[in-house]
Short mmCIF file of C-alpha atoms and ligand atoms in Angstrom, two decimals:
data_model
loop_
_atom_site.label_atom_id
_atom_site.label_comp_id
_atom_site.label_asym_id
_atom_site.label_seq_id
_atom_site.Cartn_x
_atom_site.Cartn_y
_atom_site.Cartn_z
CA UNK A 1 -15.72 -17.72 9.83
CA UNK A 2 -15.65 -17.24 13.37
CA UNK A 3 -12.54 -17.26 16.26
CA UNK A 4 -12.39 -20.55 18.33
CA UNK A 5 -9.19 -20.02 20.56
CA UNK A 6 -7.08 -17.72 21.29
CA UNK A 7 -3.11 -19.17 22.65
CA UNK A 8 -0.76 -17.34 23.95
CA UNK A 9 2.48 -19.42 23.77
CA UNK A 10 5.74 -17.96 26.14
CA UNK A 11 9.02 -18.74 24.31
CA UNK A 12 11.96 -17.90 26.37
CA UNK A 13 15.68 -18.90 26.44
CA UNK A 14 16.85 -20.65 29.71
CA UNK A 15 18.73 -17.37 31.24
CA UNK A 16 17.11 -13.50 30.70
CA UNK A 17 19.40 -11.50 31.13
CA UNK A 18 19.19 -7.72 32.64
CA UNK A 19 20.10 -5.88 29.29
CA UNK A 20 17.63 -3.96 26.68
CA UNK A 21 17.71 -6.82 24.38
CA UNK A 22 14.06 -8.29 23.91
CA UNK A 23 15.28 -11.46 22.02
CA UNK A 24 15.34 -13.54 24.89
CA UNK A 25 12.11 -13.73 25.68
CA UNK A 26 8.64 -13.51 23.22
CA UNK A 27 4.77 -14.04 23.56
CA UNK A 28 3.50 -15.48 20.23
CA UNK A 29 -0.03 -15.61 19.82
CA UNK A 30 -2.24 -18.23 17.57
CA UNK A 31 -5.64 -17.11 16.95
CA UNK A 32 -7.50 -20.32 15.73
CA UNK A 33 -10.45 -20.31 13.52
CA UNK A 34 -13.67 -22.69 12.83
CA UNK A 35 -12.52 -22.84 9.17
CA UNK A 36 -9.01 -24.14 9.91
CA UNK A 37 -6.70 -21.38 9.27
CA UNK A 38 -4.49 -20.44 12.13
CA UNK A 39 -3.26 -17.03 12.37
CA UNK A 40 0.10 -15.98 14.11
CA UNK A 41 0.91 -12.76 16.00
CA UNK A 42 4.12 -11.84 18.68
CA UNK A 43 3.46 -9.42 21.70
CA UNK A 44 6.31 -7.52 22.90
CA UNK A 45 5.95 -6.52 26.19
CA UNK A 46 6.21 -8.73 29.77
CA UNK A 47 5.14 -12.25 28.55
CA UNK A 48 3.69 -13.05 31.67
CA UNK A 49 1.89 -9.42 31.83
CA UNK A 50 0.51 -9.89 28.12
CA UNK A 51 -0.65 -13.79 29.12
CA UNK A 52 -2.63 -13.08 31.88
CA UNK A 53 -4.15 -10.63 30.12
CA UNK A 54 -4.76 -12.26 26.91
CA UNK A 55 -6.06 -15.38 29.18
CA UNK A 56 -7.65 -13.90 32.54
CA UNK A 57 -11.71 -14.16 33.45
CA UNK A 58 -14.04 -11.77 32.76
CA UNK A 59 -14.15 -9.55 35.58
CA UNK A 60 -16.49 -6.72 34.72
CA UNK A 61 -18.60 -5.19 31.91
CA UNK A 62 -15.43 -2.91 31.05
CA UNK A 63 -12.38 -5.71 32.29
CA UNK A 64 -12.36 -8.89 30.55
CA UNK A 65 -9.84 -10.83 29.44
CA UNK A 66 -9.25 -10.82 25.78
CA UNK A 67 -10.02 -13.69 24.73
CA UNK A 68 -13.29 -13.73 26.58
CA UNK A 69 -13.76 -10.76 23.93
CA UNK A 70 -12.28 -12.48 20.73
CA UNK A 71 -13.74 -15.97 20.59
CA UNK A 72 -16.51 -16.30 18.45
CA UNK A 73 -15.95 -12.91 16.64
CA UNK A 74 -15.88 -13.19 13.09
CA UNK A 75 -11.94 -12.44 12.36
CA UNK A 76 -11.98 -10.62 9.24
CA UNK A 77 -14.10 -7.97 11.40
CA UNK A 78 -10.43 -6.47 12.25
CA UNK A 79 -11.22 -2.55 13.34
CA UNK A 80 -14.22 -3.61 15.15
CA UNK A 81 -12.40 -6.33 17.00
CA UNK A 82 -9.87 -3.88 18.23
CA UNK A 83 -12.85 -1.45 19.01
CA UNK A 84 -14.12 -4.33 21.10
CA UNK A 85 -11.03 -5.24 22.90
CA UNK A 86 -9.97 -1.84 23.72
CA UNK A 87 -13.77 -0.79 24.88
CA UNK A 88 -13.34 -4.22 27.40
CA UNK A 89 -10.31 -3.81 28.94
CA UNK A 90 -10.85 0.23 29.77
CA UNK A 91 -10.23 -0.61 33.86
CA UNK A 92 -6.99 -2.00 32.98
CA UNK A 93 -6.15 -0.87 29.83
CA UNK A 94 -6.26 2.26 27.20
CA UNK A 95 -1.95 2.13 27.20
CA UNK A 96 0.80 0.04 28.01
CA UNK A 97 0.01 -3.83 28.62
CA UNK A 98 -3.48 -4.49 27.41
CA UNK A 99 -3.00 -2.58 23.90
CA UNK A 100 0.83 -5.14 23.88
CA UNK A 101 -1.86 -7.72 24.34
CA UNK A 102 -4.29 -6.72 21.59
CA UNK A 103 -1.27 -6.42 19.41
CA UNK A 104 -0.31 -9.88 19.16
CA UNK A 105 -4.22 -11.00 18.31
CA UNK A 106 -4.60 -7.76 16.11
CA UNK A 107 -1.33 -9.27 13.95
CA UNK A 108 -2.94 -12.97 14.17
CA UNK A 109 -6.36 -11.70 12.58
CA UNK A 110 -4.62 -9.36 9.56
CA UNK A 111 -2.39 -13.00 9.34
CA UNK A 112 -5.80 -15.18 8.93
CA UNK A 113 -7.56 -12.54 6.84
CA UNK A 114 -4.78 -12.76 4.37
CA UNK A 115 -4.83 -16.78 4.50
CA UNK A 116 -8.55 -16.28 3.62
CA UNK A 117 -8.19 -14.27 0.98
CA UNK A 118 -4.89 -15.20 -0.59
CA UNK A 119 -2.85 -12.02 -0.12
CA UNK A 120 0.06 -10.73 1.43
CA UNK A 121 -1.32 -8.43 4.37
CA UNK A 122 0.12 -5.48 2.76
CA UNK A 123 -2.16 -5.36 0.11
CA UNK A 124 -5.27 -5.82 1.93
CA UNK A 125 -4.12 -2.70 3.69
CA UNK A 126 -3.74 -0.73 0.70
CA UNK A 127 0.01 -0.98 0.75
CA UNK A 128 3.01 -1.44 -1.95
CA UNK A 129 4.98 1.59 -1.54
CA UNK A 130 7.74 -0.03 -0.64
CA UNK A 131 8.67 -3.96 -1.76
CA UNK A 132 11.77 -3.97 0.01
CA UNK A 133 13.14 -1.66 2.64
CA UNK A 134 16.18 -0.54 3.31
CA UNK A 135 17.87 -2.24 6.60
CA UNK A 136 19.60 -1.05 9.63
CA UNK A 137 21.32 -3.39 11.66
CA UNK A 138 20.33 -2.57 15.35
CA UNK A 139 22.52 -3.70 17.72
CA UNK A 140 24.15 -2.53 21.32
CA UNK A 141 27.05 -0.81 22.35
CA UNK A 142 30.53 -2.67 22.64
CA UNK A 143 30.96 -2.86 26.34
CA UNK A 144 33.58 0.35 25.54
CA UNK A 145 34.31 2.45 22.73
CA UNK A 146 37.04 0.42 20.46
CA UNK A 147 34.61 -2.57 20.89
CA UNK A 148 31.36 -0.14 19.69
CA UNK A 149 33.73 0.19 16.52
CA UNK A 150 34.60 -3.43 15.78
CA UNK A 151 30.93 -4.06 15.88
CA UNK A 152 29.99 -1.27 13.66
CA UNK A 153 33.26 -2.83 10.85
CA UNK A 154 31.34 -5.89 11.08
CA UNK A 155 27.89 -4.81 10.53
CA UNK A 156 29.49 -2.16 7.62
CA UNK A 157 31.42 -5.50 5.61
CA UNK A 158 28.12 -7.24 5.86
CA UNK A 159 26.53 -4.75 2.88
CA UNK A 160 24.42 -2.83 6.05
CA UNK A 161 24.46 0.62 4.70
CA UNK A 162 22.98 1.99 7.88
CA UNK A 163 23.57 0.92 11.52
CA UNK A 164 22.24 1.86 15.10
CA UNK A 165 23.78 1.44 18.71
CA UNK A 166 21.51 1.91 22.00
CA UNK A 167 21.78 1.86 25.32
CA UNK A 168 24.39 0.71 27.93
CA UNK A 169 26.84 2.31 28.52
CA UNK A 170 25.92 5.50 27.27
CA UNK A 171 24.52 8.33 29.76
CA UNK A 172 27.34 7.21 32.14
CA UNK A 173 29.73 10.72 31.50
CA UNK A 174 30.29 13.06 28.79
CA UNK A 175 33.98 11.32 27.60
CA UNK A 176 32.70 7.81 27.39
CA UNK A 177 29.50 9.30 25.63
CA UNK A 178 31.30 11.22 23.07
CA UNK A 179 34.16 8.34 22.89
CA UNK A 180 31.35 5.75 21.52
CA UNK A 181 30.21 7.63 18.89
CA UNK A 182 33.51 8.90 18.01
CA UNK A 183 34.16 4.97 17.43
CA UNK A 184 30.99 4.19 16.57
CA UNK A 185 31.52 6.40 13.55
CA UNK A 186 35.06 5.08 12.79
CA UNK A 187 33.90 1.82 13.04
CA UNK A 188 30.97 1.82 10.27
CA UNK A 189 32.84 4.49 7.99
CA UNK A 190 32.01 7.90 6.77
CA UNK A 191 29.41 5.94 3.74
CA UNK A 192 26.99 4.52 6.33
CA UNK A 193 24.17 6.11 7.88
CA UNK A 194 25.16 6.22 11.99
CA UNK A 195 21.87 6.36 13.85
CA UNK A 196 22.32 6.47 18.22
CA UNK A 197 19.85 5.25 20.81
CA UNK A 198 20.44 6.49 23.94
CA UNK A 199 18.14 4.43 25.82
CA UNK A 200 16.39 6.93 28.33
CA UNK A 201 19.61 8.27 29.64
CA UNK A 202 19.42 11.89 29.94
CA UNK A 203 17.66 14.43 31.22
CA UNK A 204 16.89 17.75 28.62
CA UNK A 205 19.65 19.91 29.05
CA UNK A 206 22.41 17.16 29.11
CA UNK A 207 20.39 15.74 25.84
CA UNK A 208 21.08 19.20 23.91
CA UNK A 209 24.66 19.03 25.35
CA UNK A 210 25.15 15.84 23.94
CA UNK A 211 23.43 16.58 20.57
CA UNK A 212 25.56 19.32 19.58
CA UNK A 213 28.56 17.24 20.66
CA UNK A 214 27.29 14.06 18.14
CA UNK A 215 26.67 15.98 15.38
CA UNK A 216 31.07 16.29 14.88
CA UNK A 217 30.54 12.50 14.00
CA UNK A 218 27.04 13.36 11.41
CA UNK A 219 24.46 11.20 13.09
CA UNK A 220 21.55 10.46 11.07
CA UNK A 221 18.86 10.57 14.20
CA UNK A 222 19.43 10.51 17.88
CA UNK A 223 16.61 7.82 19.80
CA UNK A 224 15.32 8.19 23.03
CA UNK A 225 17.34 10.59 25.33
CA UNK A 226 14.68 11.13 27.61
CA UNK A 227 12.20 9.41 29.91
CA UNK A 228 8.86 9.14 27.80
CA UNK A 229 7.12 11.34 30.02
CA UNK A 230 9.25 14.15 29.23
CA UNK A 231 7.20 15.60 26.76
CA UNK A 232 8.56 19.17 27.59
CA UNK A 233 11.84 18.02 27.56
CA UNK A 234 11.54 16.45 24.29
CA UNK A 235 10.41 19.76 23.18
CA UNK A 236 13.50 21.63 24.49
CA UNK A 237 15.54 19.16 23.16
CA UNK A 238 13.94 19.16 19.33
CA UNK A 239 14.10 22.70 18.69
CA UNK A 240 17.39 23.17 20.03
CA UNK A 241 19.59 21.11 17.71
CA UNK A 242 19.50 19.80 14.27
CA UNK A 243 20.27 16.30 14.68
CA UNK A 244 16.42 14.21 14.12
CA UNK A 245 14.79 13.22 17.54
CA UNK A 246 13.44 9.66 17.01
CA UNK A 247 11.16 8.67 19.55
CA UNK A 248 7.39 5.93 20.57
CA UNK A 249 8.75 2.59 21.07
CA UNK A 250 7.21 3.12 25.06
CA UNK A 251 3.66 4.39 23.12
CA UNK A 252 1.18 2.63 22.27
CA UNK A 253 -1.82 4.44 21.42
CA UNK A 254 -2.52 6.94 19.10
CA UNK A 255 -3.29 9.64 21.79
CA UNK A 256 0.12 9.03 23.31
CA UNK A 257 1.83 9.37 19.87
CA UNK A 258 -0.20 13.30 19.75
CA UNK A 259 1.11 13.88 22.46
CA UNK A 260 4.74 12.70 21.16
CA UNK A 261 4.28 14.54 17.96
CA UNK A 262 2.51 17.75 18.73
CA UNK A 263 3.72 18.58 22.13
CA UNK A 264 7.11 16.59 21.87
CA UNK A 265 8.23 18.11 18.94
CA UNK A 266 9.85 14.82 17.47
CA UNK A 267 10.89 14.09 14.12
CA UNK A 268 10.87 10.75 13.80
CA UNK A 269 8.37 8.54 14.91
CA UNK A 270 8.29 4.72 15.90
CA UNK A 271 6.09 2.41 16.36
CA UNK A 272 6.18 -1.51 17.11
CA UNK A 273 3.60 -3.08 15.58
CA UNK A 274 4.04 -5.91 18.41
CA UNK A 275 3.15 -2.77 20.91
CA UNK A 276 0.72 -1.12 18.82
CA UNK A 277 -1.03 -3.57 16.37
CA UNK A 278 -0.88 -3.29 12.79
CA UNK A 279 -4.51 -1.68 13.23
CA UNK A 280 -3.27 1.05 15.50
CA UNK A 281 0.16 1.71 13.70
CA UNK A 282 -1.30 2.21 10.85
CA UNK A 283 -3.00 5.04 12.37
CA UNK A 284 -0.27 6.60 13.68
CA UNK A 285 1.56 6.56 10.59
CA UNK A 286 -0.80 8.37 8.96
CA UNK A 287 -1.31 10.70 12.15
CA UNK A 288 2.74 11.53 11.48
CA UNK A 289 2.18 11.68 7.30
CA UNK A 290 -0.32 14.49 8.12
CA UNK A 291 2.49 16.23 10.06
CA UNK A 292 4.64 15.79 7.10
CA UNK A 293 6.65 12.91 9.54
CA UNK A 294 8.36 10.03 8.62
CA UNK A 295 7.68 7.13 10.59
CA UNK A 296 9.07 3.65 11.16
CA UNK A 297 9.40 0.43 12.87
CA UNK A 298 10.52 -0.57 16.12
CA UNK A 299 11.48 -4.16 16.20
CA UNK A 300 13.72 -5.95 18.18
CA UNK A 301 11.82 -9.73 18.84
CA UNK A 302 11.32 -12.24 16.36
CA UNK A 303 10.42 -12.70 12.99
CA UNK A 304 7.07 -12.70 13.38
CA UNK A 305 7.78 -8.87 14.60
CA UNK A 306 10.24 -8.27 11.42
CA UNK A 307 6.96 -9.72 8.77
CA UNK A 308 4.63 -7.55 10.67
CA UNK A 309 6.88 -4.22 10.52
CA UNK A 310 7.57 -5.12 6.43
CA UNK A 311 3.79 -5.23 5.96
CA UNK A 312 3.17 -2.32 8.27
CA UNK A 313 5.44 -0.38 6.50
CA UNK A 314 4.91 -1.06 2.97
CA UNK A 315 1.60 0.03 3.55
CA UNK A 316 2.27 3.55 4.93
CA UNK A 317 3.49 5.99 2.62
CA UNK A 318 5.86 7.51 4.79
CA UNK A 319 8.44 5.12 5.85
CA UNK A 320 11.63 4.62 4.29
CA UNK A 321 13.86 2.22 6.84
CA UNK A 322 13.85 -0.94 8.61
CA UNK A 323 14.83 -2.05 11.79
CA UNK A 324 16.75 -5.24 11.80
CA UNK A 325 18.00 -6.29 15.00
CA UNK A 326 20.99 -8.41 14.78
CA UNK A 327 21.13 -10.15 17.77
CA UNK A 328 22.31 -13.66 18.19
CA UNK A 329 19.33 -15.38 20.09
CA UNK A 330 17.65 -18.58 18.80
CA UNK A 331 14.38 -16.98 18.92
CA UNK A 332 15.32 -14.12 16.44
CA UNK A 333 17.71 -16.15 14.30
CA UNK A 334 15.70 -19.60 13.78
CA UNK A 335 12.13 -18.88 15.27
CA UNK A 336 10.54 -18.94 11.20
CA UNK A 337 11.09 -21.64 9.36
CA UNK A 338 12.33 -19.93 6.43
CA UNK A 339 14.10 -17.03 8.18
CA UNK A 340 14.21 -13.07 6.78
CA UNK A 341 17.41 -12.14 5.51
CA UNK A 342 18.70 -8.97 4.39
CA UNK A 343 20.33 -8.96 1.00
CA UNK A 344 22.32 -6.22 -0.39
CA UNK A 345 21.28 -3.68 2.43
CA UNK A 346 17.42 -4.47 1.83
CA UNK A 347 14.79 -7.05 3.45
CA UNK A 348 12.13 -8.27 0.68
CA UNK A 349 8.67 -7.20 1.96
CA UNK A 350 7.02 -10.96 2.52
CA UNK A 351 4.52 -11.42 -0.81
CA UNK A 352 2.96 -14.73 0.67
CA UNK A 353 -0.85 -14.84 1.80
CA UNK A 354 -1.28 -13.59 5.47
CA UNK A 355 2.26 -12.51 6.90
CA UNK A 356 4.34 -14.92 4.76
CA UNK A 357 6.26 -16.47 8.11
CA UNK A 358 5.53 -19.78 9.28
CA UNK A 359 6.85 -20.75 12.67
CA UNK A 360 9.73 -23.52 13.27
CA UNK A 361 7.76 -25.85 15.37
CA UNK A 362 11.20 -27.61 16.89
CA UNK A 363 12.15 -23.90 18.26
CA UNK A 364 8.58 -23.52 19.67
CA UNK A 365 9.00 -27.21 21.70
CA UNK A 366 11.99 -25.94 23.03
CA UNK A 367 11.91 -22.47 24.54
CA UNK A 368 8.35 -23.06 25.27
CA UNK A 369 7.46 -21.97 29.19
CA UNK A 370 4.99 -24.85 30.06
MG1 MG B 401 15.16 2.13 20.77
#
């Protein structure tokens, strides 16, 4: 079998807006094949950014467009097609962008290898520790604190048993920080797991502050305090309160999740297989596992992402959680034609060949960016 094409389809709703919610916008990716099976993948990054790259010239020996790289490869070579499209991409790539870019392929070639072979892709990489997982809902802030708490009663009566806020508008002072997850906690109950994503709003010392503070209302982790390159800080931070550290939805490479892990101190570790591949997760999952780490998903795009991160993380055997964002765009909600649902605080792990999500070809016509 060898790789024909490579498209990478923009999907975006009419109006992005400026918030941290990556639901309005995607890059899907179809990797075609000579023997008819189509593979799917999502990028989550800049859909513009991961195009171009996915789509520009060769430029040089060590900066070619990907799929320059890809076509013709034979696609159930997986590890040595990543190997390839990392080695060609070195001037522009290693982190960041290009490895969002592989991602989406990487995810299309594990979703045609399983179409070839008749499996669900968590089998073929050695996985069934987990056939369902456990489901947060993810979801922002109210705009204030008695709104954070109606959203967290909602999310509660819908049988989540864990939930997670991020970003706006904490990091804006210490009474509106403490107020949200004073309500946040009200809100979902004493019997649900509370986790808090600060979204990058800190520095160290008002991160400890803040910590100590949270850990009144029992948070289960506390995400992303600090600017990624604060490895130092994140250091600081972790072995100066008790409350887990959760951080690596900006990583993308194994050597950046080291770093993260070894000289960040963190205790739990994320990964979004959209960012990272499911090649390249993998190995960072079992990078944390040696550290005794748990490690999870990141995933806040389609549903393409969600299949991914249930294969990804029934094939690790240190995961125990799901990300579920619950946020009301059309791409998330409707973008598969048979949509994943959570039942009873779980998501079924998708036992289908290749990813087990096929694509809703009426919601591709119409958020598609021509
Ligand atoms: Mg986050």
């Amino acid at each position: 079998m060898k790789i024909t094409d490579v498209e990478a389809i923009h999907l975006s709703l009419a109006k992005v807006e400026e918030r941290a919610d990556g639901t309005q916008d995607t890059l899907i990716v179809k990797v075609h094949t000579d023997a008819g099976i189509t593979g799917i993948g999502e990028v989550d990054s800049s859909p513009h950014v991961a195009k171009a790259i996915i789509e520009a010239p060769t430029s040089h020996s060590i900066a070619h467009g990907l799929k320059y790289l890809v076509v013709g490869e034979d696609p159930l070579e997986i590890e040595k097609i990543w190997d390839k499209m990392y080695h060609g991409s070195i001037y522009y790539g290693r982190r960041g962008a290009a490895i969002h870019a592989m991602s989406g392929i990487d995810i299309a070639l594990w979703d045609i290898k399983g179409k070839a072979l008749g499996q669900p892709v968590y089998k073929l990489m050695g996985g069934g520790y987990l056939k369902k997982v456990r489901a947060y809902a993810s979801t922002l802030f109210g705009k204030t604190p008695k709104e954070t708490g109606e959203i967290g009663r909602k999310y509660r009566d819908q049988g989540f048993t864990a939930v997670k806020f991020g970003w706006d508008p904490m990091g804006q002072d210490e009474k509106t920080d403490i107020a949200l997850v004073r309500e946040a906690r009200k809100g979902v109950g004493e019997d649900v797991d509370l986790l808090i994503d600060a979204g990058l709003c800190w520095d160290a010392k008002t991160a400890i502050q803040r910590a100590r503070k949270f850990q009144d209302y029992n948070i289960y982790w506390l995400e992303e305090p600090l600017h990624p390159d604060d490895l130092d800080g994140y250091a600081k931070l972790s072995e100066a309160v008790d409350v887990r550290i959760a951080a690596g939805e900006e990583e993308s490479s194994r050597a950046s999740y080291i770093d993260l892990m070894d000289r960040g101190k963190i205790d739990v570790v994320q990964v979004d297989v959209t960012r990272a591949g499911l090649t390249e997760s993998r190995r960072v999952a079992f990078l944390a596992h040696d550290r005794k780490l748990p490690c999870v998903n990141h995933s806040f795009k389609t549903d393409v992402n969600l299949a991914a991160s249930l294969h990804f993380l029934a094939s690790v055997p240190n995961s125990f959680i799901l990300e579920f964002s619950v946020a009301t765009s059309p791409l998330r909600e409707k973008l598969a034609l048979e949509p994943l649902k959570m039942k009873d605080g779980y998501v079924e792990v998708p036992d289908k060949p290749g990813l087990g999500v096929e694509l809703n070809q009426k919601i591709v016509d119409k958020y598609r960016v021509v």
